[in-house]
Amino acid sequence: MDALVPLIVAVTGLPALGIAAWHARADDAHGRGTALRWALIALSILAGAVGLYFAAGRQAAQVVVVVAMVVAVNALAVSMVLHLRRGGTRR
């Protein structure tokens, strides 16, 4: 039962990994940059799931892991929004 929440969190990171693979098919630098940011979001979520698994039973450690994951994912989301606003040169 202790592994249920980390498993659910890990599964929620898989769509971000799929989106990263989708954007990685682009042959320009803008698409690869977007794919990198999606992959880092997925990695942050998966790392948070691993952290939650190892913090099982200790509420203070779980709060630290959740806060770190929220900060990392939101910082990467802001980075992606800024990257998308910068735009790319399409040929």
PDB file of N, CA, C and O in Angstrom, residues 7 13-14 18 22 38-39 55 58 67 78-79 88:
ATOM      1  N   LEU A   7       3.469   5.158  -7.249  1.00  0.00           N
ATOM      2  CA  LEU A   7       3.162   4.552  -8.540  1.00  0.00           C
ATOM      3  C   LEU A   7       2.206   5.440  -9.342  1.00  0.00           C
ATOM      4  O   LEU A   7       2.395   5.637 -10.546  1.00  0.00           O
ATOM      5  N   GLY A  13       3.527  11.014 -14.835  1.00  0.00           N
ATOM      6  CA  GLY A  13       4.658  11.593 -15.543  1.00  0.00           C
ATOM      7  C   GLY A  13       4.857  11.018 -16.935  1.00  0.00           C
ATOM      8  O   GLY A  13       5.566  11.604 -17.761  1.00  0.00           O
ATOM      9  N   LEU A  14       4.241   9.895 -17.228  1.00  0.00           N
ATOM     10  CA  LEU A  14       4.421   9.248 -18.530  1.00  0.00           C
ATOM     11  C   LEU A  14       3.852  10.053 -19.705  1.00  0.00           C
ATOM     12  O   LEU A  14       4.472  10.063 -20.771  1.00  0.00           O
ATOM     13  N   GLY A  18       5.748  11.092 -23.271  1.00  0.00           N
ATOM     14  CA  GLY A  18       5.205  10.887 -24.611  1.00  0.00           C
ATOM     15  C   GLY A  18       5.179  12.173 -25.419  1.00  0.00           C
ATOM     16  O   GLY A  18       5.484  12.174 -26.617  1.00  0.00           O
ATOM     17  N   TRP A  22       7.131  13.110 -28.913  1.00  0.00           N
ATOM     18  CA  TRP A  22       6.422  13.678 -30.053  1.00  0.00           C
ATOM     19  C   TRP A  22       7.152  14.920 -30.578  1.00  0.00           C
ATOM     20  O   TRP A  22       7.334  15.071 -31.781  1.00  0.00           O
ATOM     21  N   TRP A  38       9.990  19.136 -21.951  1.00  0.00           N
ATOM     22  CA  TRP A  38       8.997  18.126 -21.592  1.00  0.00           C
ATOM     23  C   TRP A  38       9.652  16.919 -20.940  1.00  0.00           C
ATOM     24  O   TRP A  38       9.129  16.355 -19.976  1.00  0.00           O
ATOM     25  N   ALA A  39      10.811  16.506 -21.465  1.00  0.00           N
ATOM     26  CA  ALA A  39      11.512  15.358 -20.881  1.00  0.00           C
ATOM     27  C   ALA A  39      11.989  15.674 -19.462  1.00  0.00           C
ATOM     28  O   ALA A  39      11.940  14.807 -18.579  1.00  0.00           O
ATOM     29  N   ALA A  55      10.458   8.126   1.026  1.00  0.00           N
ATOM     30  CA  ALA A  55      10.031   8.925   2.176  1.00  0.00           C
ATOM     31  C   ALA A  55       8.776   8.356   2.820  1.00  0.00           C
ATOM     32  O   ALA A  55       8.151   9.033   3.638  1.00  0.00           O
ATOM     33  N   ARG A  58       7.275   8.989   6.634  1.00  0.00           N
ATOM     34  CA  ARG A  58       7.817  10.189   7.271  1.00  0.00           C
ATOM     35  C   ARG A  58       7.171  11.406   6.607  1.00  0.00           C
ATOM     36  O   ARG A  58       7.519  11.764   5.480  1.00  0.00           O
ATOM     37  N   VAL A  67       7.085  19.482  -2.270  1.00  0.00           N
ATOM     38  CA  VAL A  67       7.389  20.887  -2.527  1.00  0.00           C
ATOM     39  C   VAL A  67       8.497  21.011  -3.569  1.00  0.00           C
ATOM     40  O   VAL A  67       8.414  21.839  -4.489  1.00  0.00           O
ATOM     41  N   VAL A  78       7.505  27.299 -16.675  1.00  0.00           N
ATOM     42  CA  VAL A  78       7.781  28.694 -17.008  1.00  0.00           C
ATOM     43  C   VAL A  78       8.860  28.773 -18.074  1.00  0.00           C
ATOM     44  O   VAL A  78       8.765  29.554 -19.028  1.00  0.00           O
ATOM     45  N   SER A  79       9.889  27.924 -17.946  1.00  0.00           N
ATOM     46  CA  SER A  79      10.946  27.884 -18.956  1.00  0.00           C
ATOM     47  C   SER A  79      10.381  27.511 -20.320  1.00  0.00           C
ATOM     48  O   SER A  79      10.777  28.079 -21.343  1.00  0.00           O
ATOM     49  N   GLY A  88      10.352  30.034 -33.021  1.00  0.00           N
ATOM     50  CA  GLY A  88      11.411  29.435 -33.827  1.00  0.00           C
ATOM     51  C   GLY A  88      11.286  29.864 -35.270  1.00  0.00           C
ATOM     52  O   GLY A  88      10.237  30.309 -35.702  1.00  0.00           O
TER      53      GLY A  88
END
